[in-house]
Coordinates of C-alpha atoms in Angstrom, one line a residue:
M1 CA 24.5 35.3 77.9
S2 CA 25.4 35.1 74.2
S3 CA 28.8 33.7 75.0
L4 CA 27.2 31.1 77.2
S5 CA 24.8 30.1 74.5
S6 CA 27.6 29.9 72.0
S7 CA 29.7 27.7 74.3
L8 CA 26.7 25.5 75.0
H9 CA 26.1 25.1 71.3
V10 CA 29.8 24.2 70.7
E11 CA 29.6 21.6 73.4
W12 CA 26.5 20.2 71.9
E13 CA 28.1 20.0 68.5
R14 CA 31.1 18.2 70.0
K15 CA 29.0 15.7 71.7
M16 CA 26.9 15.0 68.6
S17 CA 30.1 14.5 66.5
S18 CA 31.5 12.0 69.0
S19 CA 28.2 10.2 69.6
P20 CA 27.9 6.8 67.9
E21 CA 24.1 7.0 68.2
V22 CA 24.0 10.3 66.4
K23 CA 26.4 9.1 63.8
Q24 CA 24.2 6.0 63.2
A25 CA 21.0 8.0 63.1
R26 CA 22.6 10.3 60.4
L27 CA 23.7 7.3 58.4
N28 CA 20.2 5.9 58.6
M29 CA 18.7 9.2 57.4
Q30 CA 21.1 9.5 54.5
F31 CA 20.4 5.9 53.5
H32 CA 16.7 6.5 53.7
K33 CA 16.9 9.7 51.5
R34 CA 19.0 7.8 48.9
K35 CA 16.5 5.0 49.0
M36 CA 13.6 7.4 48.5
R37 CA 15.3 9.1 45.6
Q38 CA 15.9 5.7 44.0
L39 CA 12.3 4.7 44.6
H40 CA 11.1 8.0 43.1
E41 CA 13.3 7.4 40.0
E42 CA 12.0 3.8 39.7
L43 CA 8.4 5.0 40.1
S44 CA 8.9 7.7 37.4
S45 CA 10.3 5.1 35.0
A46 CA 7.5 2.7 35.9
E47 CA 4.9 5.4 35.2
V48 CA 6.5 6.2 31.8
W49 CA 6.6 2.5 30.9
E50 CA 3.0 2.1 32.0
K51 CA 1.9 5.0 29.8
E52 CA 3.8 3.4 26.9
L53 CA 2.1 0.0 27.5
E54 CA -1.3 1.7 27.7
D55 CA -0.7 3.5 24.3
R56 CA 0.5 0.3 22.8
L57 CA -2.6 -1.6 24.0
K58 CA -4.8 1.1 22.6
R59 CA -3.1 0.9 19.2
V60 CA -3.4 -2.9 19.1
E61 CA -7.1 -2.7 20.1
Q62 CA -7.8 -0.1 17.5
K63 CA -6.0 -2.2 14.9
V64 CA -8.4 -5.1 15.4
Q65 CA -11.6 -3.0 15.8
P66 CA -14.2 -3.7 13.1
P67 CA -14.1 -0.8 10.4
L68 CA -17.8 -0.1 10.9
M69 CA -17.3 0.3 14.6
K70 CA -14.5 2.8 13.9
F71 CA -16.8 4.6 11.6
N72 CA -19.5 4.8 14.2
S73 CA -17.0 6.2 16.8
H74 CA -15.5 8.7 14.4
I75 CA -18.8 10.1 13.0
E76 CA -19.3 12.5 15.9
R77 CA -15.8 13.9 15.7
E78 CA -15.6 17.6 14.7
E79 CA -13.5 16.8 11.6
G80 CA -15.5 13.8 10.6
V81 CA -14.5 10.3 9.7
E82 CA -10.9 9.6 8.5
Q83 CA -10.7 8.7 4.8
K84 CA -8.8 5.5 5.7
V85 CA -11.7 4.3 7.9
I86 CA -14.3 5.1 5.2
E87 CA -12.2 3.1 2.7
E88 CA -12.0 0.2 5.1
C89 CA -15.8 0.2 5.5
L90 CA -16.5 0.2 1.8
M91 CA -13.7 -2.2 0.8
G92 CA -15.9 -5.2 0.3
V93 CA -18.7 -5.7 -2.1
G94 CA -22.4 -6.1 -1.5
D95 CA -24.6 -4.1 0.9
D96 CA -21.9 -2.9 3.3
W97 CA -22.6 0.7 2.2
K98 CA -26.1 0.4 3.7
D99 CA -24.7 0.0 7.2
V100 CA -22.6 3.1 6.7
V101 CA -25.7 5.0 5.5
K102 CA -27.6 4.0 8.6
I103 CA -24.8 5.5 10.8
V104 CA -24.7 8.7 8.8
K105 CA -28.5 9.1 8.8
G106 CA -28.4 8.8 12.6
R107 CA -26.0 11.7 12.6
V108 CA -27.8 13.8 10.0
V109 CA -31.0 13.9 11.9
K110 CA -29.2 16.1 14.5
V111 CA -27.9 18.7 12.1
E112 CA -30.2 21.4 13.4
Q113 CA -28.3 21.3 16.7
M114 CA -24.8 21.3 15.1
E115 CA -22.3 24.1 15.0
R116 CA -20.4 25.1 11.9
S117 CA -17.4 22.9 12.3
Q118 CA -19.6 19.9 13.0
L119 CA -21.6 20.5 9.9
V120 CA -18.4 20.9 7.8
G121 CA -17.0 17.7 9.2
L122 CA -20.2 15.8 8.5
V123 CA -20.5 17.0 4.9
K124 CA -16.9 16.1 4.4
T125 CA -17.7 12.5 5.6
V126 CA -20.8 12.3 3.4
L127 CA -19.0 13.5 0.3
S128 CA -16.1 11.1 0.9
V129 CA -18.6 8.2 1.2
R130 CA -20.4 9.3 -1.9
N131 CA -17.2 9.5 -4.0
L132 CA -16.2 6.0 -3.0
L133 CA -19.7 4.8 -4.0
V134 CA -19.3 6.5 -7.3
E135 CA -16.1 4.5 -7.9
K136 CA -18.0 1.3 -7.0
E137 CA -20.8 2.3 -9.4
C138 CA -23.4 2.0 -6.6
Q139 CA -25.9 4.5 -7.9
E140 CA -28.5 3.9 -5.1
G141 CA -25.9 4.7 -2.5
V142 CA -24.7 7.8 -4.3
E143 CA -28.3 9.2 -4.5
V144 CA -28.8 8.6 -0.8
M145 CA -25.6 10.4 0.1
Q146 CA -26.4 13.2 -2.3
E147 CA -29.7 13.8 -0.5
M148 CA -28.0 13.8 2.9
A149 CA -25.4 16.3 1.6
R150 CA -28.2 18.6 0.5
I151 CA -29.8 18.4 4.0
I152 CA -26.5 19.4 5.6
L153 CA -25.8 22.2 3.1
R154 CA -29.2 23.7 3.9
Q155 CA -28.2 23.8 7.5
M156 CA -24.9 25.3 6.6
G157 CA -26.8 28.2 5.1
R158 CA -28.4 29.2 8.5
A159 CA -28.1 32.9 9.3
T160 CA -26.7 32.0 12.7
I161 CA -23.6 30.3 11.2
D162 CA -20.4 32.4 11.6
W163 CA -17.9 31.7 8.8
G164 CA -15.1 33.6 10.4
E165 CA -11.9 32.1 11.8
M166 CA -12.2 28.7 10.0
K167 CA -9.7 26.0 10.7
R168 CA -7.5 24.9 7.8
W169 CA -9.3 21.6 7.2
E170 CA -12.6 23.5 7.2
V171 CA -11.4 25.9 4.5
E172 CA -10.3 22.9 2.3
V173 CA -13.8 21.3 2.7
V174 CA -15.6 24.5 1.8
R175 CA -13.4 25.1 -1.2
Q176 CA -14.3 21.6 -2.4
L177 CA -18.0 22.4 -1.9
V178 CA -17.8 25.6 -3.9
R179 CA -16.3 23.6 -6.8
E180 CA -19.0 21.0 -6.7
V181 CA -22.1 23.2 -6.3
E182 CA -23.9 23.5 -9.7
G183 CA -25.1 26.8 -11.1
V184 CA -22.5 29.0 -9.5
P185 CA -20.9 31.4 -12.1
V186 CA -17.3 30.6 -12.8
F187 CA -16.1 34.1 -11.7
V188 CA -18.0 33.8 -8.4
A189 CA -16.5 30.4 -7.7
R190 CA -13.0 31.7 -8.4
M191 CA -13.6 34.7 -6.3
V192 CA -14.8 32.7 -3.3
D193 CA -11.9 30.2 -3.7
Q194 CA -9.4 33.1 -3.7
L195 CA -11.0 34.5 -0.5
L196 CA -10.9 31.1 1.1
V197 CA -7.2 30.7 0.2
R198 CA -6.5 34.1 1.6
M199 CA -8.4 33.3 4.8
E200 CA -6.3 30.1 5.1
V201 CA -3.1 32.0 4.7
V202 CA -4.1 34.6 7.2
G203 CA -5.0 31.8 9.7
Q204 CA -1.6 30.2 9.2
C205 CA 0.2 33.5 9.8
E206 CA -1.8 34.2 12.9
S207 CA -1.0 30.7 14.2
R208 CA 2.6 31.2 13.5
E209 CA 2.6 34.5 15.3
V210 CA 1.0 32.8 18.3
V211 CA 3.7 30.1 18.4
E212 CA 6.4 32.7 18.1
V213 CA 5.0 34.7 21.0
A214 CA 4.7 31.6 23.1
V215 CA 8.3 30.7 22.3
V216 CA 9.5 34.2 23.3
V217 CA 7.5 34.1 26.6

């Protein structure tokens, strides 16, 4: 039975190899597969190009976006508003700072619901705005920002705030705060600063270890 099956299979193979129809069907299949591979490659290239065009469009749109609009969209970011955006908003003269203050006030009223990183990011933004207003000798604006900074600092003192495992940018902001707070004995300020530096170094080492483990895996 096995020899019969084998001979039938051989006969079938012989007929397929000599059949023009089978030969044409195989050519059609090969052509289709090549075409599909080509289309897949073209589609992949088109998707990459589409992503590049989308990114380029976003960059161009961001470039022409009004500074105050950028500020408003950045204010809710964890790390706060970028320094460059703040400078663009306060570049002119006049009452531009009042619009910035309105946006910041709208964020400050929500501080009771904010987590640590959000509070740190917000106070970073407030202090950056205040420093630029100091340079512009806008005393009214400076006083408003100082008051908002005090409100945020009170919330940062909540017992529920966990100050462990801070990100690098958070450590830098807190170090700045320690240097600015009045009435803190010099030795206490130095001690806290050293602890924060050590915390930052430890965080960097742990991040490096995580990366090394990921590379090994």
